[in-house]
Coordinates of C-alpha atoms in Angstrom, one line a residue:
X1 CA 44.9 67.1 90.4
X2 CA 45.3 65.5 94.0
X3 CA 46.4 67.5 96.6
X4 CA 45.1 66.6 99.7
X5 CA 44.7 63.9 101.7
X6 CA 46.5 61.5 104.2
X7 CA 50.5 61.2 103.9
X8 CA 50.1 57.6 103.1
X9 CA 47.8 58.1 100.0
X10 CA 50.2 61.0 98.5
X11 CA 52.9 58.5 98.9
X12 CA 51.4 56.5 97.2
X13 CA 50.6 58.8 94.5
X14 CA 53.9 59.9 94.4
X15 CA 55.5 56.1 94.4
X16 CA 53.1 55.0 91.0
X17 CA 54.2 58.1 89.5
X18 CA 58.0 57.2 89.7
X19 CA 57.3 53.9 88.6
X20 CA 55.2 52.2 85.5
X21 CA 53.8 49.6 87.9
X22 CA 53.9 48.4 91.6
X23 CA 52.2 44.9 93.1
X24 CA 50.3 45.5 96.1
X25 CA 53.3 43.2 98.6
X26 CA 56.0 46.0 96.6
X27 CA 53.2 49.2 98.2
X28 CA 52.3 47.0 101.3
X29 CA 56.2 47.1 102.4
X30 CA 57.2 50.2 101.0
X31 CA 53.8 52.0 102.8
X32 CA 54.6 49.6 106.2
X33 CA 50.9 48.6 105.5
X34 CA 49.1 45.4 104.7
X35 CA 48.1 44.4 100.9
X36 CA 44.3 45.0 102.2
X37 CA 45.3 48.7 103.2
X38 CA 46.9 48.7 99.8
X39 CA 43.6 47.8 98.0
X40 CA 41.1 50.4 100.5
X41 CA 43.3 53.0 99.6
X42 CA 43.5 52.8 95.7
X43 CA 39.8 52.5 96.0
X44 CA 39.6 56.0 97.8
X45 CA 42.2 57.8 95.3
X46 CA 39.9 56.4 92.7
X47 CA 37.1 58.0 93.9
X48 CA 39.0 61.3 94.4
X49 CA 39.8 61.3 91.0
X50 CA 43.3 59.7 90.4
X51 CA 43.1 57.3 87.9
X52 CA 44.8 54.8 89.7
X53 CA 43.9 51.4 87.3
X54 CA 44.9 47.4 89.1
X55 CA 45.4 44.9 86.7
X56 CA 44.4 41.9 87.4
X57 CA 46.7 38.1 87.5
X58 CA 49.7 37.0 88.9
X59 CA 51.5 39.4 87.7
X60 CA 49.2 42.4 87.8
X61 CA 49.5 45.4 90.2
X62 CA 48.8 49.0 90.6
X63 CA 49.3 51.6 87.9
X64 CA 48.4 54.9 86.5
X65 CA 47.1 55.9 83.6
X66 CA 46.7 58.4 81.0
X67 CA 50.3 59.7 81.8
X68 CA 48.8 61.0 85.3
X69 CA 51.0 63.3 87.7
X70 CA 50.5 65.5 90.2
X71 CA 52.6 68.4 91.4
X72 CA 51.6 69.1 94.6
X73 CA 52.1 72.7 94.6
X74 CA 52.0 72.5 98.4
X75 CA 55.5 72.7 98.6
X76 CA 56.1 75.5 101.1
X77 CA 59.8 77.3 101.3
X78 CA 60.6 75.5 104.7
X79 CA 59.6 72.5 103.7
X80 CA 61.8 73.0 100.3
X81 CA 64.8 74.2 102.1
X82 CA 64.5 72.0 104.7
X83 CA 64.3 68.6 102.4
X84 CA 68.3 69.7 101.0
X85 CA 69.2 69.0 104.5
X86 CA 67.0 65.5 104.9
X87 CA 70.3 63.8 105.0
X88 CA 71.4 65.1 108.5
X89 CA 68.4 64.1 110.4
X90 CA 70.5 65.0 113.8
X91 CA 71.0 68.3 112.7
X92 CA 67.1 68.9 111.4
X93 CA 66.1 67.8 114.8
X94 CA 68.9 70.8 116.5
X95 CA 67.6 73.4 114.4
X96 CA 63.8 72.5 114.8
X97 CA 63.5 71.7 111.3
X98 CA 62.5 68.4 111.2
X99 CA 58.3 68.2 111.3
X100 CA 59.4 70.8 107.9
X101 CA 61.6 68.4 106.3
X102 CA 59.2 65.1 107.0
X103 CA 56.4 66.8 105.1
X104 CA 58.3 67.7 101.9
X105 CA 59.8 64.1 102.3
X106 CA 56.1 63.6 101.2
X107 CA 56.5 66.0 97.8
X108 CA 59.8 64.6 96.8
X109 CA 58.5 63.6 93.1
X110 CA 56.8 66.2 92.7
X111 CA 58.2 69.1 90.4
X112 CA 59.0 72.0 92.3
X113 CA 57.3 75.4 91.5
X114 CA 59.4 78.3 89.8
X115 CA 59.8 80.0 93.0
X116 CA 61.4 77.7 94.6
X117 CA 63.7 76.2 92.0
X118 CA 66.7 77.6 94.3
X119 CA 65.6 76.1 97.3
X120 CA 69.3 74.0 97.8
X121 CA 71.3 77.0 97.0
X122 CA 69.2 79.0 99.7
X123 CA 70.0 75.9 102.3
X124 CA 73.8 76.0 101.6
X125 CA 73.6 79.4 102.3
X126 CA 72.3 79.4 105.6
X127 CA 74.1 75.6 106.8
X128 CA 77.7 74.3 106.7
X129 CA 78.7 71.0 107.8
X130 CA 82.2 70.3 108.7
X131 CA 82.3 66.9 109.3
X132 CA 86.3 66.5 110.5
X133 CA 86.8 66.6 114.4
X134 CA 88.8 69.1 116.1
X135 CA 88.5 69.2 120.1
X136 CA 85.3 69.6 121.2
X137 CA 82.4 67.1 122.7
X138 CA 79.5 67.2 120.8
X139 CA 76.4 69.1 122.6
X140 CA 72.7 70.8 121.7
X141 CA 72.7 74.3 122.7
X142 CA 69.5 75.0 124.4
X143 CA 69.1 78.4 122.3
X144 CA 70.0 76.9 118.7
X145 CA 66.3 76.7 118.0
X146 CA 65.4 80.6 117.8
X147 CA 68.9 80.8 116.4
X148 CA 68.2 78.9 113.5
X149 CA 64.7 80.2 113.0
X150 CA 66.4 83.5 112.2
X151 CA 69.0 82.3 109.8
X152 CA 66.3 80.9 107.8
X153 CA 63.9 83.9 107.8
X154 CA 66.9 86.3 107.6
X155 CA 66.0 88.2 110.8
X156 CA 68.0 90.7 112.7
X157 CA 69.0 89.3 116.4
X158 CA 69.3 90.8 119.1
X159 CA 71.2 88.5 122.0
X160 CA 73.6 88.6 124.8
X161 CA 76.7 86.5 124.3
X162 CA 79.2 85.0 126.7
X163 CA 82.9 85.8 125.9
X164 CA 86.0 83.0 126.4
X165 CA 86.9 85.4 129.9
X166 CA 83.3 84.6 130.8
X167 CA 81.9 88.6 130.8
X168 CA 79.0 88.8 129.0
X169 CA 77.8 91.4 126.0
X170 CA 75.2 92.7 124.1
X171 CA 75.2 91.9 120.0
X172 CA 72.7 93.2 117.6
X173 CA 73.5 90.2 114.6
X174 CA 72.3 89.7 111.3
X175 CA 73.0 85.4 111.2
X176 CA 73.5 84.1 107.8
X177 CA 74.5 80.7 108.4
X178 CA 74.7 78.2 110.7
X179 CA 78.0 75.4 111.1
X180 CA 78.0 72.4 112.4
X181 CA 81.4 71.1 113.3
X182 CA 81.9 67.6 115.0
X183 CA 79.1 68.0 117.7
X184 CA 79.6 72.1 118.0
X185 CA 77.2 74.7 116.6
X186 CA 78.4 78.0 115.4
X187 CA 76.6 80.9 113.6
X188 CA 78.5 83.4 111.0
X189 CA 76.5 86.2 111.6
X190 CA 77.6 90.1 110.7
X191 CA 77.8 92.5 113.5
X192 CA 77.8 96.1 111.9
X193 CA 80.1 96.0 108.8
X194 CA 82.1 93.2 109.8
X195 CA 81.5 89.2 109.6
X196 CA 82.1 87.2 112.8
X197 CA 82.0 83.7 114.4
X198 CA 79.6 82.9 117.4
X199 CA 79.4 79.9 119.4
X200 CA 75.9 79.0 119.7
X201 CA 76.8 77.6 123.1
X202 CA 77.2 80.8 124.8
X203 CA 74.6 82.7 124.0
X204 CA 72.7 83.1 127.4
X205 CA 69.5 85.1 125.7
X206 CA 68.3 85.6 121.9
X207 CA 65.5 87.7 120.9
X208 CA 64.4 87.3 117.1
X209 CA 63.3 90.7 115.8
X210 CA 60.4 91.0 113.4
X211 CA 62.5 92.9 111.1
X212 CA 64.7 91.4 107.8
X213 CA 67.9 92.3 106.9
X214 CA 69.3 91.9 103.6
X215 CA 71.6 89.2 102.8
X216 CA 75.4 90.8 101.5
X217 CA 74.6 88.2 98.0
X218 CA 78.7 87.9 97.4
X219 CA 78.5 86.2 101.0
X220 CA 79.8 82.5 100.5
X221 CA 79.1 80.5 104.1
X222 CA 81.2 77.9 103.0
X223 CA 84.5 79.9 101.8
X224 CA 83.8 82.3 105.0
X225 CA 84.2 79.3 107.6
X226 CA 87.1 77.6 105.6
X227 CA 89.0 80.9 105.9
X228 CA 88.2 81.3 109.6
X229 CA 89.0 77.6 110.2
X230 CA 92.2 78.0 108.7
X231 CA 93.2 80.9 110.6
X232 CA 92.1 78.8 113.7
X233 CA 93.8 76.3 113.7
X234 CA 97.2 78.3 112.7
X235 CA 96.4 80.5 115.6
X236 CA 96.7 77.3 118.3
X237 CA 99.8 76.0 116.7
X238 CA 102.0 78.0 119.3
X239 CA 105.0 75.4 119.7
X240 CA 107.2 73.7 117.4
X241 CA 108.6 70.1 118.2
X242 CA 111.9 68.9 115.8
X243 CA 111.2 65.0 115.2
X244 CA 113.1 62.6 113.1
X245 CA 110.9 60.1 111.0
X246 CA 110.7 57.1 109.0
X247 CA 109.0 56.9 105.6
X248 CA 106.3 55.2 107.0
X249 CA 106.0 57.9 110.0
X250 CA 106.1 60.3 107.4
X251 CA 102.9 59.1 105.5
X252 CA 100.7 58.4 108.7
X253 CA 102.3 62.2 110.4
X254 CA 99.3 64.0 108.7
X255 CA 96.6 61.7 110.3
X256 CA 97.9 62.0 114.2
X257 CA 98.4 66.0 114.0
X258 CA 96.9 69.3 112.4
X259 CA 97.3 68.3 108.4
X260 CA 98.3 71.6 107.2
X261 CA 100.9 71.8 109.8
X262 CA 102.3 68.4 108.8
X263 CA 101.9 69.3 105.4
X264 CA 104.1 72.2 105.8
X265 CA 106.8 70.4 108.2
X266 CA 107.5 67.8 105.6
X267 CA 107.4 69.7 102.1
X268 CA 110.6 71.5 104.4
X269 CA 112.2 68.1 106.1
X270 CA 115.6 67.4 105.6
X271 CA 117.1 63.7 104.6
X272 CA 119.3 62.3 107.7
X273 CA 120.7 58.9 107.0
X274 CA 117.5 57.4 105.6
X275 CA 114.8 59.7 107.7
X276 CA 113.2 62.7 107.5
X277 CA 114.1 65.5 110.1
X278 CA 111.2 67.6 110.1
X279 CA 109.9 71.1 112.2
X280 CA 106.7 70.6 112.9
X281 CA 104.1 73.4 114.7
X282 CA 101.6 71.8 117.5
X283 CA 99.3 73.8 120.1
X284 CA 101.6 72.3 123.1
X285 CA 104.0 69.6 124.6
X286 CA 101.6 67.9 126.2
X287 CA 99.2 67.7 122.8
X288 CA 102.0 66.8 120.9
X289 CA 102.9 63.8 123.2
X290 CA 99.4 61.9 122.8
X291 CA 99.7 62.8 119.2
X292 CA 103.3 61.5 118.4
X293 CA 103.2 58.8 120.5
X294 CA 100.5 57.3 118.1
X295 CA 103.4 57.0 115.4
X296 CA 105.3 54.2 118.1
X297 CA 108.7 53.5 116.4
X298 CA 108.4 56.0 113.3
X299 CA 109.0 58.9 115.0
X300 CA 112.3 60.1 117.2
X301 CA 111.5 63.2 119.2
X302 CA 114.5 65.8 119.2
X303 CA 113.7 68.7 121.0
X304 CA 112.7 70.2 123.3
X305 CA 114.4 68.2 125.5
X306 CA 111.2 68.0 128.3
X307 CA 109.5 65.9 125.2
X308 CA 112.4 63.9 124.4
X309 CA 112.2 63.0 127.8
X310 CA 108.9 61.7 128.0
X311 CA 109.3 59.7 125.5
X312 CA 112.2 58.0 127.0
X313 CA 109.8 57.3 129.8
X314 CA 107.0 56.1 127.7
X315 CA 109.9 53.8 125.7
X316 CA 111.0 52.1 128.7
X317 CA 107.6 51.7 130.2
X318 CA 106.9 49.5 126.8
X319 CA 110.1 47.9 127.5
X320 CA 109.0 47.0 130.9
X321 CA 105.8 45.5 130.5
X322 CA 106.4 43.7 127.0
X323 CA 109.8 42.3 128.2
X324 CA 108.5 40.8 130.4
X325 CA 107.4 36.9 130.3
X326 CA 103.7 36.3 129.2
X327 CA 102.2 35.2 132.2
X328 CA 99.4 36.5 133.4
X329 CA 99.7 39.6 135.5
X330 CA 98.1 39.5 139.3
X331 CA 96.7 43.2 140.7
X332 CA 98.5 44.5 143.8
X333 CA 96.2 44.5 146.6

């Protein structure tokens, strides 16, 4: 069995074992290396023991034989946990993860020992990524690191969290899982019997304790921050705009506002004359505005008025500056 050596030889190991043969060009460019590199290093996992055989002829390569494998039992949890994640190498880098995933990158053939078999169920349990965008820039908080280092050990935290009104507080956490959504980091941690959402943003200090806690195992991460994103974006939907719209505006309605909300206005819309009148919830007038104004044409704004009147600002604007001929505009000095 070969277990040690350079990262390039137990890629190479690992690339003859997933395939019967291999030139030395095919290992030169899939190693980054030249065809002499190629041939010193079969030569040195030769004399290590690996029975790696090169036929000779045009059409010869590199090979191994006697049904040789290796299953670089090195394999450590990080490294298995982390290489379910490989695919988000932005948010390995976040979460300090990535010098764990790179190295089982390097044991990606092999078979993985029975204690580790549940390795991607153990990652989905502890990270969630919610790819749609709501409103937020995306942005690294400084203390994700230690954060994340307890989600994956399952340690108890102690840290000091900023609240929305900006006064500060002390949290003893147990973090289960960490969510990325559109640039913004968030942990579902339990604090005393009840589960909560914390920005990772405003935490101003995080102490990992040496202690474990013991995960609740009917905890799903990924139900848990679907539920909490519903009721979030239900609980910003304080207005309600009456519109009139085309069947086109009807169809593109979902993809300019909060779906659920749209999806809720038109299953209740009314047919007038050929349109569909619909109620539809938003988080304000002014959010509304940039969001209906996207639908040009398909959409009438009914009330409230203040909207309706906007509109009819924005309409003759339009009317302005595309009635007008198409010679190029000069800028007022």
């Amino acid at each position: 069995m070969f277990f040690g050596g350079p990262p390039r030889l137990i890629k190479l190991v690992l690339l003859l074992q997933s395939r019967p043969s291999m030139t030395a060009a095919e290992l030169a460019a899939e190693l980054e290396v030249s065809e002499r590199t190629i041939t010193r290093d079969a030569l040195a996992l030769s004399e290590a023991g690996v029975p790696v055989y090169a036929d000779r002829g045009r059409a010869g390569g590199y090979r191994l034989v006697g049904g040789y494998r290796t299953r670089l039992t090195g394999l450590a949890r990080g490294e298995a946990e982390a290489l379910f994640l490989s695919g988000l190498p932005g948010a390995l880098r976040d979460m300090g993860l990535e010098d764990a995933a790179s190295a089982a990158r390097l044991k990606v053939s092999a078979a993985l020992l029975p204690s580790l078999r549940d390795a991607h169920e153990s990652a989905a349990r502890r990270f969630h990524l919610d790819a749609p965008g709501w409103y937020q820039e995306p942005e690294t908080p400084e203390l994700l690191a230690p954060v994340a280092e307890a989600v994956w050990d399952d340690r108890w935290v102690s840290a000091r969290y900023r609240r929305g009104d900006g006064t500060e507080v002390e949290r003893e956490l147990e973090p289960y899982g960490l969510v990325l959504k559109a640039g913004v980091w968030y942990v579902c941690a339990r604090s005393g019997s009840a589960f909560r959402t914390y920005r990772v943003d405003r935490f101003t200090a995080v102490a990992v304790g040496e202690e474990r806690f013991d995960r609740d195992p009917d905890f799903d991460l990924s139900v848990f921050w679907e539920e909490r994103a519903a009721e979030f974006a239900r609980s910003i939907l304080r207005a309600e705009v009456v519109v009139r719209l085309t069947e086109a505006g009807a169809r593109r309605l979902p993809y300019v506002t909060d779906r659920a909300a749209a999806g809720e206005a038109l299953a209740a819309g009314t047919a007038e004359g050929g349109l569909l009148r619909v109620v539809l919830r938003v988080e304000s007038e002014e959010v509304a505005f940039g969001q209906l104004l996207g639908l040009g044409p398909e959409v009438e704004v009914l009330a409230p008025d203040a909207l309706r009147e906007r509109f009819t600002e924005a309409a003759r604007g339009m009317a302005a500056l595309y009635g007008e001929s198409r010679a190029p505009r000069t800028a007022h000095r």
